Structure formats: C-alpha cells, structure tokens
PDB file of C-alpha atoms in Angstrom:
ATOM      1  CA  UNK A   1     -14.359 -12.717   4.053  1.00  0.00           C
ATOM      2  CA  UNK A   2     -11.061 -14.533   4.172  1.00  0.00           C
ATOM      3  CA  UNK A   3      -7.852 -12.615   4.728  1.00  0.00           C
ATOM      4  CA  UNK A   4      -6.350 -11.705   1.381  1.00  0.00           C
ATOM      5  CA  UNK A   5      -9.700 -11.187  -0.309  1.00  0.00           C
ATOM      6  CA  UNK A   6     -10.956  -7.765  -1.173  1.00  0.00           C
ATOM      7  CA  UNK A   7     -14.473  -6.571  -1.619  1.00  0.00           C
ATOM      8  CA  UNK A   8     -15.721  -4.385  -4.398  1.00  0.00           C
ATOM      9  CA  UNK A   9     -17.593  -2.165  -1.960  1.00  0.00           C
ATOM     10  CA  UNK A  10     -14.340  -0.326  -1.232  1.00  0.00           C
ATOM     11  CA  UNK A  11     -12.577   2.269  -3.366  1.00  0.00           C
ATOM     12  CA  UNK A  12      -9.676   0.767  -5.302  1.00  0.00           C
ATOM     13  CA  UNK A  13      -6.136   2.154  -5.147  1.00  0.00           C
ATOM     14  CA  UNK A  14      -3.674   2.327  -8.061  1.00  0.00           C
ATOM     15  CA  UNK A  15      -0.060   3.449  -7.728  1.00  0.00           C
ATOM     16  CA  UNK A  16       1.674   4.760 -10.855  1.00  0.00           C
ATOM     17  CA  UNK A  17       5.420   5.360 -10.748  1.00  0.00           C
ATOM     18  CA  UNK A  18       8.197   5.761 -13.264  1.00  0.00           C
ATOM     19  CA  UNK A  19       9.903   2.898 -11.429  1.00  0.00           C
ATOM     20  CA  UNK A  20       8.489  -0.631 -11.290  1.00  0.00           C
ATOM     21  CA  UNK A  21      10.231  -1.164  -7.959  1.00  0.00           C
ATOM     22  CA  UNK A  22       8.784   2.000  -6.399  1.00  0.00           C
ATOM     23  CA  UNK A  23       5.248   1.169  -7.587  1.00  0.00           C
ATOM     24  CA  UNK A  24       5.449  -2.451  -6.424  1.00  0.00           C
ATOM     25  CA  UNK A  25       7.139  -1.515  -3.160  1.00  0.00           C
ATOM     26  CA  UNK A  26       4.497   1.093  -2.385  1.00  0.00           C
ATOM     27  CA  UNK A  27       1.664  -1.403  -2.897  1.00  0.00           C
ATOM     28  CA  UNK A  28       3.552  -4.024  -0.857  1.00  0.00           C
ATOM     29  CA  UNK A  29       3.913  -1.522   1.993  1.00  0.00           C
ATOM     30  CA  UNK A  30       0.234  -0.549   1.816  1.00  0.00           C
ATOM     31  CA  UNK A  31      -0.785  -4.222   1.928  1.00  0.00           C
ATOM     32  CA  UNK A  32       1.406  -4.794   4.977  1.00  0.00           C
ATOM     33  CA  UNK A  33       0.008  -1.738   6.769  1.00  0.00           C
ATOM     34  CA  UNK A  34      -3.643  -1.793   5.704  1.00  0.00           C
ATOM     35  CA  UNK A  35      -4.267  -5.369   4.559  1.00  0.00           C
ATOM     36  CA  UNK A  36      -5.729  -6.850   1.417  1.00  0.00           C
ATOM     37  CA  UNK A  37      -9.337  -5.871   1.926  1.00  0.00           C
ATOM     38  CA  UNK A  38      -9.318  -3.257  -0.804  1.00  0.00           C
ATOM     39  CA  UNK A  39      -8.553  -3.744  -4.499  1.00  0.00           C
ATOM     40  CA  UNK A  40      -5.062  -2.477  -5.324  1.00  0.00           C
ATOM     41  CA  UNK A  41      -2.795  -2.534  -8.341  1.00  0.00           C
ATOM     42  CA  UNK A  42       0.265  -0.750  -9.645  1.00  0.00           C
ATOM     43  CA  UNK A  43       1.872   0.330 -12.872  1.00  0.00           C
ATOM     44  CA  UNK A  44       5.555   1.126 -12.950  1.00  0.00           C
ATOM     45  CA  UNK A  45       8.210   1.562 -15.579  1.00  0.00           C
ATOM     46  CA  UNK A  46       7.995   1.452 -19.330  1.00  0.00           C
ATOM     47  CA  UNK A  47       7.306  -1.675 -21.446  1.00  0.00           C
ATOM     48  CA  UNK A  48      11.061  -2.157 -22.035  1.00  0.00           C
ATOM     49  CA  UNK A  49      11.701  -2.424 -18.296  1.00  0.00           C
ATOM     50  CA  UNK A  50      13.217   1.035 -17.888  1.00  0.00           C
ATOM     51  CA  UNK A  51      12.026   4.165 -16.173  1.00  0.00           C
ATOM     52  CA  UNK A  52       8.787   5.629 -17.472  1.00  0.00           C
ATOM     53  CA  UNK A  53       5.064   5.114 -17.500  1.00  0.00           C
ATOM     54  CA  UNK A  54       2.775   3.349 -19.933  1.00  0.00           C
ATOM     55  CA  UNK A  55      -0.868   4.184 -20.600  1.00  0.00           C
ATOM     56  CA  UNK A  56      -1.803   0.580 -21.425  1.00  0.00           C
ATOM     57  CA  UNK A  57      -0.266  -0.642 -18.174  1.00  0.00           C
ATOM     58  CA  UNK A  58      -2.098   2.078 -16.231  1.00  0.00           C
ATOM     59  CA  UNK A  59      -5.383   1.033 -17.874  1.00  0.00           C
ATOM     60  CA  UNK A  60      -4.717  -2.579 -16.861  1.00  0.00           C
ATOM     61  CA  UNK A  61      -4.006  -1.495 -13.273  1.00  0.00           C
ATOM     62  CA  UNK A  62      -7.249   0.520 -13.144  1.00  0.00           C
ATOM     63  CA  UNK A  63      -9.143  -2.525 -14.411  1.00  0.00           C
ATOM     64  CA  UNK A  64      -7.498  -4.785 -11.820  1.00  0.00           C
ATOM     65  CA  UNK A  65      -8.329  -2.402  -8.952  1.00  0.00           C
ATOM     66  CA  UNK A  66     -11.750  -1.488 -10.347  1.00  0.00           C
ATOM     67  CA  UNK A  67     -14.586  -1.075  -7.901  1.00  0.00           C
ATOM     68  CA  UNK A  68     -18.070   0.348  -8.440  1.00  0.00           C
ATOM     69  CA  UNK A  69     -17.101   2.878  -5.723  1.00  0.00           C
ATOM     70  CA  UNK A  70     -14.236   4.097  -7.912  1.00  0.00           C
ATOM     71  CA  UNK A  71     -10.471   4.099  -8.082  1.00  0.00           C
ATOM     72  CA  UNK A  72      -7.984   6.604  -6.631  1.00  0.00           C
ATOM     73  CA  UNK A  73      -4.636   6.883  -8.418  1.00  0.00           C
ATOM     74  CA  UNK A  74      -1.428   8.008  -6.685  1.00  0.00           C
ATOM     75  CA  UNK A  75       1.391   9.163  -8.984  1.00  0.00           C
ATOM     76  CA  UNK A  76       5.036  10.118  -8.543  1.00  0.00           C
ATOM     77  CA  UNK A  77       6.040  12.615 -11.261  1.00  0.00           C
ATOM     78  CA  UNK A  78       4.460  14.684 -14.032  1.00  0.00           C
ATOM     79  CA  UNK A  79       4.486  11.997 -16.740  1.00  0.00           C
ATOM     80  CA  UNK A  80       2.762   9.560 -14.422  1.00  0.00           C
ATOM     81  CA  UNK A  81       0.023  12.111 -13.844  1.00  0.00           C
ATOM     82  CA  UNK A  82      -0.465  13.006 -17.514  1.00  0.00           C
ATOM     83  CA  UNK A  83      -0.457   9.346 -18.612  1.00  0.00           C
ATOM     84  CA  UNK A  84      -2.915   8.493 -15.821  1.00  0.00           C
ATOM     85  CA  UNK A  85      -5.208  11.279 -17.026  1.00  0.00           C
ATOM     86  CA  UNK A  86      -4.895   9.922 -20.572  1.00  0.00           C
ATOM     87  CA  UNK A  87      -5.793   6.431 -19.312  1.00  0.00           C
ATOM     88  CA  UNK A  88      -8.860   7.847 -17.557  1.00  0.00           C
ATOM     89  CA  UNK A  89      -9.952   9.492 -20.815  1.00  0.00           C
ATOM     90  CA  UNK A  90      -9.684   6.101 -22.538  1.00  0.00           C
ATOM     91  CA  UNK A  91     -12.024   4.407 -20.055  1.00  0.00           C
ATOM     92  CA  UNK A  92     -15.653   3.764 -20.992  1.00  0.00           C
ATOM     93  CA  UNK A  93     -17.618   6.956 -20.437  1.00  0.00           C
ATOM     94  CA  UNK A  94     -19.578   5.562 -17.491  1.00  0.00           C
ATOM     95  CA  UNK A  95     -16.337   4.884 -15.580  1.00  0.00           C
ATOM     96  CA  UNK A  96     -14.410   8.133 -16.189  1.00  0.00           C
ATOM     97  CA  UNK A  97     -16.059  10.038 -13.345  1.00  0.00           C
ATOM     98  CA  UNK A  98     -15.223   7.232 -10.924  1.00  0.00           C
ATOM     99  CA  UNK A  99     -11.439   7.457 -11.301  1.00  0.00           C
ATOM    100  CA  UNK A 100      -9.402  10.323  -9.838  1.00  0.00           C
ATOM    101  CA  UNK A 101      -5.738  11.258  -9.675  1.00  0.00           C
ATOM    102  CA  UNK A 102      -4.756  12.374  -6.179  1.00  0.00           C
ATOM    103  CA  UNK A 103      -2.381  15.290  -5.667  1.00  0.00           C
ATOM    104  CA  UNK A 104      -0.474  13.664  -2.821  1.00  0.00           C
ATOM    105  CA  UNK A 105       2.927  12.193  -1.965  1.00  0.00           C
ATOM    106  CA  UNK A 106       2.921   8.708  -3.496  1.00  0.00           C
ATOM    107  CA  UNK A 107       3.847   6.506  -0.514  1.00  0.00           C
ATOM    108  CA  UNK A 108       2.217   8.461   2.305  1.00  0.00           C
ATOM    109  CA  UNK A 109      -0.780   9.273   0.113  1.00  0.00           C
ATOM    110  CA  UNK A 110      -1.269   5.625  -0.854  1.00  0.00           C
ATOM    111  CA  UNK A 111      -1.204   4.527   2.795  1.00  0.00           C
ATOM    112  CA  UNK A 112      -3.654   7.248   3.844  1.00  0.00           C
ATOM    113  CA  UNK A 113      -5.932   6.653   0.842  1.00  0.00           C
ATOM    114  CA  UNK A 114      -5.970   2.897   1.450  1.00  0.00           C
ATOM    115  CA  UNK A 115      -6.724   3.399   5.133  1.00  0.00           C
ATOM    116  CA  UNK A 116      -9.712   5.595   4.262  1.00  0.00           C
ATOM    117  CA  UNK A 117     -10.844   3.131   1.577  1.00  0.00           C
ATOM    118  CA  UNK A 118     -10.572   0.192   3.994  1.00  0.00           C
ATOM    119  CA  UNK A 119     -12.862   2.082   6.353  1.00  0.00           C
ATOM    120  CA  UNK A 120     -15.486   2.307   3.629  1.00  0.00           C
ATOM    121  CA  UNK A 121     -14.831   5.934   2.637  1.00  0.00           C
ATOM    122  CA  UNK A 122     -16.222   7.354  -0.575  1.00  0.00           C
ATOM    123  CA  UNK A 123     -13.992   8.176  -3.523  1.00  0.00           C
ATOM    124  CA  UNK A 124     -14.123  11.858  -2.569  1.00  0.00           C
ATOM    125  CA  UNK A 125     -13.167  11.050   1.033  1.00  0.00           C
ATOM    126  CA  UNK A 126     -10.302   8.800  -0.093  1.00  0.00           C
ATOM    127  CA  UNK A 127      -8.953  11.553  -2.359  1.00  0.00           C
ATOM    128  CA  UNK A 128      -9.345  14.237   0.325  1.00  0.00           C
ATOM    129  CA  UNK A 129      -7.568  12.091   2.913  1.00  0.00           C
ATOM    130  CA  UNK A 130      -4.625  11.444   0.583  1.00  0.00           C
ATOM    131  CA  UNK A 131      -4.424  15.103  -0.408  1.00  0.00           C
ATOM    132  CA  UNK A 132      -4.285  16.272   3.225  1.00  0.00           C
ATOM    133  CA  UNK A 133      -0.576  15.466   2.977  1.00  0.00           C
ATOM    134  CA  UNK A 134       0.056  17.788   0.025  1.00  0.00           C
ATOM    135  CA  UNK A 135       2.100  20.917   0.615  1.00  0.00           C
ATOM    136  CA  UNK A 136      -0.057  24.026   0.605  1.00  0.00           C
TER     137      UNK A 136
END
C-alpha cells in the first residue's frame, strides 16, 4: 500500500462539527498524527457557510469514510450529535448498525479512535477507545 492510500479493512472516522474549520482541522491533525491508512471524512458548518451542521453533508461524509468494518463519528455539540443520528437513520438498513456516534471529546477522541482503527480495531474497540476520554 502506498502512503496516502487507505484500506477498507479499517474502521472509518467521521468528524462532525458546527464549524467547517474545526472539522477540517481535526481531520488534518489526525492525518498528521496517525497517517492516511484509514478512511476519514468531515462535515462542518451549514450549507450557507455559517455555523451549524447539515444532515446531507454528514451522509456524504459517512459515505466517503465508509468501510465494511463500520464508521465511528466524533461530534462537537448537541446538534451535531442529533443530526448525525438522523443521518444514521437515513442510511440503508444494512449499514445502520455499522455506524456509531462516540461520546468523546472531538479532537482527542478522533485521534484516539483513528489510532485504534489504524491498528485494525473493531468498531466497538474504536468507540470504546475514543470514549475512554469522556468525563465520568
């Protein structure tokens, strides 16, 4: 595998933020720290370019990061979580159980989730690793 290519035998990572810059910056940081071996995508901001989230954009990000092993989504605020859950509900039925929203800090959680995914972890392991950082 050439550097910069990802395989579909790794869990994909999606970052959803109300800010395009935060979402893009988080994925850029993950790529710099973990590499490009896993499928990653982001959705940030609303269609008008302002703050917000967009279900269609989240669906597109899930599709871009899709892997048969599943996709873990990291979100920043409540609307990002609810719109991500709505996007999951809109997926074909056979894919819904392979996409999860992680309850984790967005940047740290994305780095930890991507590290676990790069090591070949399952979707459940990727989610658990990201959520280790959540306040209890």
